[in-house]
mmCIF file of C-alpha atoms in Angstrom:
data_model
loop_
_atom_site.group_PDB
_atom_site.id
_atom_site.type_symbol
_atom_site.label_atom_id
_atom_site.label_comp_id
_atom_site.label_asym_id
_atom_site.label_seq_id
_atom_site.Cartn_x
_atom_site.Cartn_y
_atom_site.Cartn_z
ATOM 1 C CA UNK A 1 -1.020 -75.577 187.152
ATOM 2 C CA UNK A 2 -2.265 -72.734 189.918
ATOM 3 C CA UNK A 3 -4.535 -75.050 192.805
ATOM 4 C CA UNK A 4 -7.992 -73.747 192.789
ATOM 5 C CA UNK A 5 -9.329 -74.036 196.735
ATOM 6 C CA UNK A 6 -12.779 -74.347 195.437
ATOM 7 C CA UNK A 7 -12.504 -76.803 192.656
ATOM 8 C CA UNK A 8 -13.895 -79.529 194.106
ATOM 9 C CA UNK A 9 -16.746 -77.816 195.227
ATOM 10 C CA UNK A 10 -17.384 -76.386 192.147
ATOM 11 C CA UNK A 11 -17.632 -80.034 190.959
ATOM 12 C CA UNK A 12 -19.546 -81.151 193.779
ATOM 13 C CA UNK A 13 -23.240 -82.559 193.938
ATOM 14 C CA UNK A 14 -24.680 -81.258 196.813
ATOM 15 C CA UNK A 15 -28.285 -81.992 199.095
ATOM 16 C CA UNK A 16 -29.428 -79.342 201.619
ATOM 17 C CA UNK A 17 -32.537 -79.222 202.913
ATOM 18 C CA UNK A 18 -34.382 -80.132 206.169
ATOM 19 C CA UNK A 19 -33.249 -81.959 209.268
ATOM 20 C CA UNK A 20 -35.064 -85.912 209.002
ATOM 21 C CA UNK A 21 -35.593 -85.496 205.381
ATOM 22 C CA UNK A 22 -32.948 -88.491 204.406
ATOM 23 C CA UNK A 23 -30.638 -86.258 203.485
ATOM 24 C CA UNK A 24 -27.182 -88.448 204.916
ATOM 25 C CA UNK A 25 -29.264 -91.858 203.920
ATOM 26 C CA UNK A 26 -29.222 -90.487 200.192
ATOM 27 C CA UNK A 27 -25.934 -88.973 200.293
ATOM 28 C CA UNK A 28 -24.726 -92.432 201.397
ATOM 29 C CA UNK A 29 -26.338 -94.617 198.729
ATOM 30 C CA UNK A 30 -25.492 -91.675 195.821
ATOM 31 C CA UNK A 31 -22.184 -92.388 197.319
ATOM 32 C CA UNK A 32 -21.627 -96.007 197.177
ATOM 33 C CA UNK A 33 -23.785 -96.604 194.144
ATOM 34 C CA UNK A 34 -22.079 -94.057 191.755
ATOM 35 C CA UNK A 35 -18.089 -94.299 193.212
ATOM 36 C CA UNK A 36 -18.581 -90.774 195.054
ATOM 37 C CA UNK A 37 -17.130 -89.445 198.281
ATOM 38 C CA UNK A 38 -19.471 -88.560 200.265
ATOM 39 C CA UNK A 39 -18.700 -85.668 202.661
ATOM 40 C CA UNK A 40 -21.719 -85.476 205.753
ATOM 41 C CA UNK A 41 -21.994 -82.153 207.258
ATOM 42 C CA UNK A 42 -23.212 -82.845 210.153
ATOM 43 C CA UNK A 43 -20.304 -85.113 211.199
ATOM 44 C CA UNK A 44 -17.917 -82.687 210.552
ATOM 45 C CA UNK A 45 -19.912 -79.506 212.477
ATOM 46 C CA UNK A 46 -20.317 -81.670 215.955
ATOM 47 C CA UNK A 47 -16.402 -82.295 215.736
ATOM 48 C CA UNK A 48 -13.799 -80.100 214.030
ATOM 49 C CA UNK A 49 -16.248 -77.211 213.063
ATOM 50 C CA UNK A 50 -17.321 -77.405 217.012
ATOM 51 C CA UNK A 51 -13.289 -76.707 218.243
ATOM 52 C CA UNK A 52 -13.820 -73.908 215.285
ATOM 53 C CA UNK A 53 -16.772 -72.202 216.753
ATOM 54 C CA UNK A 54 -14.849 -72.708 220.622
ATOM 55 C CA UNK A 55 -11.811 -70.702 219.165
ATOM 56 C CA UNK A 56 -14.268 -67.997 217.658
ATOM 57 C CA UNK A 57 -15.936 -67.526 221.187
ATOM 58 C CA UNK A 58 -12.197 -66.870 223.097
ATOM 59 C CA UNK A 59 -11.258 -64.830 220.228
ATOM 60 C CA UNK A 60 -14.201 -62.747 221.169
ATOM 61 C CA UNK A 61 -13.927 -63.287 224.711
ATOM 62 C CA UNK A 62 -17.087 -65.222 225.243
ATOM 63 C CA UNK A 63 -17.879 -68.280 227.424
ATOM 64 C CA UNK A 64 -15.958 -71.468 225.362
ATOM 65 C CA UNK A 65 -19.354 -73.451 226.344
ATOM 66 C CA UNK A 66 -21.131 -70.740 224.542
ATOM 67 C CA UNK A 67 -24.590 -69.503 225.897
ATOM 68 C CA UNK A 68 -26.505 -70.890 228.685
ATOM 69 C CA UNK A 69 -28.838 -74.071 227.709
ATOM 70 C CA UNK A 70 -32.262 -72.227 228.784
ATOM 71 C CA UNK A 71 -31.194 -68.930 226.832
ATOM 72 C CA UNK A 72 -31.133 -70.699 223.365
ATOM 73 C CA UNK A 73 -33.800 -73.679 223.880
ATOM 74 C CA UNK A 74 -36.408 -72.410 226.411
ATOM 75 C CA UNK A 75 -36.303 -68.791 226.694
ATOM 76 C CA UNK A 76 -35.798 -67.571 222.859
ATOM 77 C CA UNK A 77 -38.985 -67.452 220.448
ATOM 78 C CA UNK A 78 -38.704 -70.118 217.336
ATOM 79 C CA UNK A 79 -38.553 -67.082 214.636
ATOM 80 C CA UNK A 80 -35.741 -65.837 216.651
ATOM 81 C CA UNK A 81 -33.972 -69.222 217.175
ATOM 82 C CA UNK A 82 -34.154 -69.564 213.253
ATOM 83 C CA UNK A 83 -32.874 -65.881 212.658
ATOM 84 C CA UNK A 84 -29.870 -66.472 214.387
ATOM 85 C CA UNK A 85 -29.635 -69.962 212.563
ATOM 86 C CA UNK A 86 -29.933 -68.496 209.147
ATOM 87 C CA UNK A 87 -27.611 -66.006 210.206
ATOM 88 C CA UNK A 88 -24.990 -68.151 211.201
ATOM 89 C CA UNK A 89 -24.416 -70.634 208.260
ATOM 90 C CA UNK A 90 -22.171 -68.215 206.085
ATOM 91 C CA UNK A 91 -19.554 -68.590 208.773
ATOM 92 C CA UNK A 92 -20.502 -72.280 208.634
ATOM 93 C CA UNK A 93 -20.166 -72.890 205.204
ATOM 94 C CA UNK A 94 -16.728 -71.456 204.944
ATOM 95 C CA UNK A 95 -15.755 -74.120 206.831
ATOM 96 C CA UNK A 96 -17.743 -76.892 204.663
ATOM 97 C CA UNK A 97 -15.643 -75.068 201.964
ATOM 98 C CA UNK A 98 -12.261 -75.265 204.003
ATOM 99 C CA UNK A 99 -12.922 -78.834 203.796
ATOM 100 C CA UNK A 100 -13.379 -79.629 200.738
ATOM 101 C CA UNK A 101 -10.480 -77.093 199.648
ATOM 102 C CA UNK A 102 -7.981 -80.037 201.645
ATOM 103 C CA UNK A 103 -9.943 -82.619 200.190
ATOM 104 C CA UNK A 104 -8.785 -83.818 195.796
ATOM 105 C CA UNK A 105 -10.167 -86.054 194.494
ATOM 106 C CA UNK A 106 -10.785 -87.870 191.105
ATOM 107 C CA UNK A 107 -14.116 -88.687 192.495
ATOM 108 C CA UNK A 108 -17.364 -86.285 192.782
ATOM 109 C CA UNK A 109 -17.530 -85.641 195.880
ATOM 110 C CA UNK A 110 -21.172 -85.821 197.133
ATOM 111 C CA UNK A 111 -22.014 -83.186 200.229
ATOM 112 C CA UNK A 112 -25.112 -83.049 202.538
ATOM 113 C CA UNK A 113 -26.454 -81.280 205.232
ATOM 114 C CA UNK A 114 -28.883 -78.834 206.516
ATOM 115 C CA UNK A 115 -26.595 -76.227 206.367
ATOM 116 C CA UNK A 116 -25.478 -76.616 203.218
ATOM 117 C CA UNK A 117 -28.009 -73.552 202.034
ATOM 118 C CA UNK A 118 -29.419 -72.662 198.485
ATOM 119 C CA UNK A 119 -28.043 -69.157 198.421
ATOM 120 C CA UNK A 120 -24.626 -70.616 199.561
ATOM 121 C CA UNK A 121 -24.241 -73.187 197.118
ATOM 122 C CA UNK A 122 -25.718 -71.472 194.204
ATOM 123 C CA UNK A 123 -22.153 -68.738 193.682
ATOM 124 C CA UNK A 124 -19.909 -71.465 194.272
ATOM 125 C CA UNK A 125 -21.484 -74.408 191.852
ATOM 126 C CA UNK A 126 -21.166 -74.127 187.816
ATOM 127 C CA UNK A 127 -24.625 -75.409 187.246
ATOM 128 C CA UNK A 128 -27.608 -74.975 190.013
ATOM 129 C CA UNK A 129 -28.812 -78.680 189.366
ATOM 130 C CA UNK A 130 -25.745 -79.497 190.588
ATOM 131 C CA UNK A 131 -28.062 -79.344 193.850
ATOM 132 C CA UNK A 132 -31.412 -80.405 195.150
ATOM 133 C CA UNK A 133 -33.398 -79.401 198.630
ATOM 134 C CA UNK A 134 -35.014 -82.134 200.454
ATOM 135 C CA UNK A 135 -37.814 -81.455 202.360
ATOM 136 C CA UNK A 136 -40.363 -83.476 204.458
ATOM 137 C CA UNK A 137 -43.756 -83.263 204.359
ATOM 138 C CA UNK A 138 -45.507 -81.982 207.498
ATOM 139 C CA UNK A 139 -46.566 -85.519 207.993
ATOM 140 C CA UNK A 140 -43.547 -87.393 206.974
ATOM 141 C CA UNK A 141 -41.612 -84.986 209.895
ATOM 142 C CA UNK A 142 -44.353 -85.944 212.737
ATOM 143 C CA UNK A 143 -43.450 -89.642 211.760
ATOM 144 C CA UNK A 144 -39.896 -89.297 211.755
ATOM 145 C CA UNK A 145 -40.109 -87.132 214.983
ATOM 146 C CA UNK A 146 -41.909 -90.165 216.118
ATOM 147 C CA UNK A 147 -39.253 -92.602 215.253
ATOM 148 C CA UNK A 148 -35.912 -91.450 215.223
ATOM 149 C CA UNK A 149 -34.787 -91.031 219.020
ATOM 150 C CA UNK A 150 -31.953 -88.295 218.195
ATOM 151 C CA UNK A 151 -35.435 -86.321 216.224
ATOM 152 C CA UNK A 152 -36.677 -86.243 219.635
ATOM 153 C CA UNK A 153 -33.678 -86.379 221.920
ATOM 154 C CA UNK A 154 -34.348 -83.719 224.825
ATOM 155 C CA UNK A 155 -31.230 -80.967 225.186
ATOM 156 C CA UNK A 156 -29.447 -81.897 228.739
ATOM 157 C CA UNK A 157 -29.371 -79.037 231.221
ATOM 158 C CA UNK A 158 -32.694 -77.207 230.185
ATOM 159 C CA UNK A 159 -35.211 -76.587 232.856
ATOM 160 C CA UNK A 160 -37.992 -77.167 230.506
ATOM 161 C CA UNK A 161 -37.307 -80.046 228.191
ATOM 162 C CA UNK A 162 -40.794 -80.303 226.518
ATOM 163 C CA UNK A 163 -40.552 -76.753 225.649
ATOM 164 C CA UNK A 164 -36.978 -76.727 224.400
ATOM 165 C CA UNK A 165 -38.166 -79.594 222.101
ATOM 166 C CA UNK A 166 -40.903 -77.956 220.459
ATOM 167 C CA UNK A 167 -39.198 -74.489 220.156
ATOM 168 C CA UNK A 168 -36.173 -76.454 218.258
ATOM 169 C CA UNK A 169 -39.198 -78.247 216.132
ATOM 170 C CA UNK A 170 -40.596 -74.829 215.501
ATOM 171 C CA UNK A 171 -37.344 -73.475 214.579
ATOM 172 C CA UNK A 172 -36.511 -76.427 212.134
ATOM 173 C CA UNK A 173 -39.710 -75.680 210.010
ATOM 174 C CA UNK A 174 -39.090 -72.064 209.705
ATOM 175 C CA UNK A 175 -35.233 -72.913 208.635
ATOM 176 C CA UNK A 176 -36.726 -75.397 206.509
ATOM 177 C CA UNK A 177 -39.617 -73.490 204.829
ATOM 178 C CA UNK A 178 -36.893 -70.348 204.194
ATOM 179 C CA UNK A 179 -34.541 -73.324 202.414
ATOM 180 C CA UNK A 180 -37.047 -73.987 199.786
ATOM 181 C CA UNK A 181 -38.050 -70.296 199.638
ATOM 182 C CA UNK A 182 -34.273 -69.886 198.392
ATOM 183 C CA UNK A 183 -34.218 -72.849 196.305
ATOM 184 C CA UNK A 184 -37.218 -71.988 194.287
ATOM 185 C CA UNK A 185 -35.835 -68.172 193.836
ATOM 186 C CA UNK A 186 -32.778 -69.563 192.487
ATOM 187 C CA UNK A 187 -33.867 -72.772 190.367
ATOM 188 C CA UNK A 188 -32.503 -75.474 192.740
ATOM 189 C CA UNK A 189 -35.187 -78.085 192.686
ATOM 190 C CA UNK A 190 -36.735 -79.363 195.743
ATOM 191 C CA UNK A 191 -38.224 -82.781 196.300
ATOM 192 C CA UNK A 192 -40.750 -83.553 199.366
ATOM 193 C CA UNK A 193 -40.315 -86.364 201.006
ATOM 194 C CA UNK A 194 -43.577 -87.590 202.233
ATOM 195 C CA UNK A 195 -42.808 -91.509 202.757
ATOM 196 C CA UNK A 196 -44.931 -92.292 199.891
ATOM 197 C CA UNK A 197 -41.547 -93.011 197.898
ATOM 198 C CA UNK A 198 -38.831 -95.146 199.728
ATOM 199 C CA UNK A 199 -34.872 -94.496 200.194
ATOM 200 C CA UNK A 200 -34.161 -96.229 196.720
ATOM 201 C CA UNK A 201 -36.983 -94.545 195.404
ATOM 202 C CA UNK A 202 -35.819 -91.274 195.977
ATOM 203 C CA UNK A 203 -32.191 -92.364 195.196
ATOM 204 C CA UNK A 204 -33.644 -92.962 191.681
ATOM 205 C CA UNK A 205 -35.045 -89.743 191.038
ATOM 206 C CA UNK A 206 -32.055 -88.000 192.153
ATOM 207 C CA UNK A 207 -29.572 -90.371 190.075
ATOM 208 C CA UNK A 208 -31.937 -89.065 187.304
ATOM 209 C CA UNK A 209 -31.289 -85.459 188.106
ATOM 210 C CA UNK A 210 -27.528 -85.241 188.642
ATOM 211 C CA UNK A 211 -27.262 -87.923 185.678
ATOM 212 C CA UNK A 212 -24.921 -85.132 183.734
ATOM 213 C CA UNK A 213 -22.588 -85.327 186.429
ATOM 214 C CA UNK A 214 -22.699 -89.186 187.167
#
């Protein structure tokens, strides 16, 4: 039998969506509730996809540290900061897909993360609702802002913190408004989160929409 690199993401039940939208906390219950293996993006980008995006910078012969702190948090306009987002998650998600190409698995494997992107997803998959966006509300993202500390966590080395916080805030609802703008184009549903349903609550409509694959 020939090994298929992208068979178990082809299988694969997958959440993108927003940053602080509960995408990991779902992931995680989907995960230990249905015998899944969960695979969290963001856990893998700070670590091995980081050395990844070092390597890339020498191979271009840029700074390993990448740009300076003020350059990408102060100085750069939100619709820019989420250009050059959006423009960088192809090269991203060949790595998610490197991955899960190393990783077999009798079990669905259940992925999240922000980066895990509509139009990415969508040629890979065999069935679209093999994916849903998650989104917060406008409100339910000022509370969770409110909360979380790592929502609010200031970047080190920036000469204005306040600013590089609401810049990255500004970029996250442009990335997250162009998510659902892809989702809807392609038939990936999207569910809001606006804290009127809780973590199980949500769980349960999700179960209900991947139930094919469960």
């Amino acid at each position: 039998m020939d090994f298929d690199p992208l068979a178990t993401a082809r299988r694969a039940l997958w959440i993108g969506g927003a940053q602080w939208a509960g995408k990991t906390t779902l992931a995680v219950t989907l995960a230990l509730r249905h015998g899944l293996t969960a695979y969290l993006y963001d856990r893998h980008d700070a670590r091995g996809h980081d050395d990844r995006r070092i390597a890339d910078r020498i191979r271009r012969g840029a700074p390993p540290g990448g740009p300076d702190p003020d350059t990408v948090w102060v100085d750069t306009d939100p619709r820019r900061m989420a250009a050059e987002t959006l423009a960088g998650f192809p090269r991203r998600f060949e790595w998610v897909l490197d991955d899960l190409g190393a990783l077999v698995s009798a079990r669905r494997v259940v992925a999240e993360g922000w980066g895990l992107r509509p139009e990415l997803v969508a040629p890979v998959v065999e069935s679209t609702r093999q994916m849903v966006v998650l989104v917060p509300s406008a409100e339910f993202r000022a509370y969770q802002l409110a909360r979380l500390p790592r929502a609010s966590a200031r970047h080190p080395g920036v000469s204005d913190p306040e600013r590089a916080l609401r810049n990255r805030v500004a970029r996250d609802e442009l990335v997250a408004a162009d998510a659902v703008a892809q989702a809807r184009e392609l038939g990936v549903r999207v569910v809001e989160v606006d804290g009127s349903r809780d973590a199980e609550a949500i769980a349960g409509l999700v179960t209900e929409h991947f139930a094919a694959y469960l």
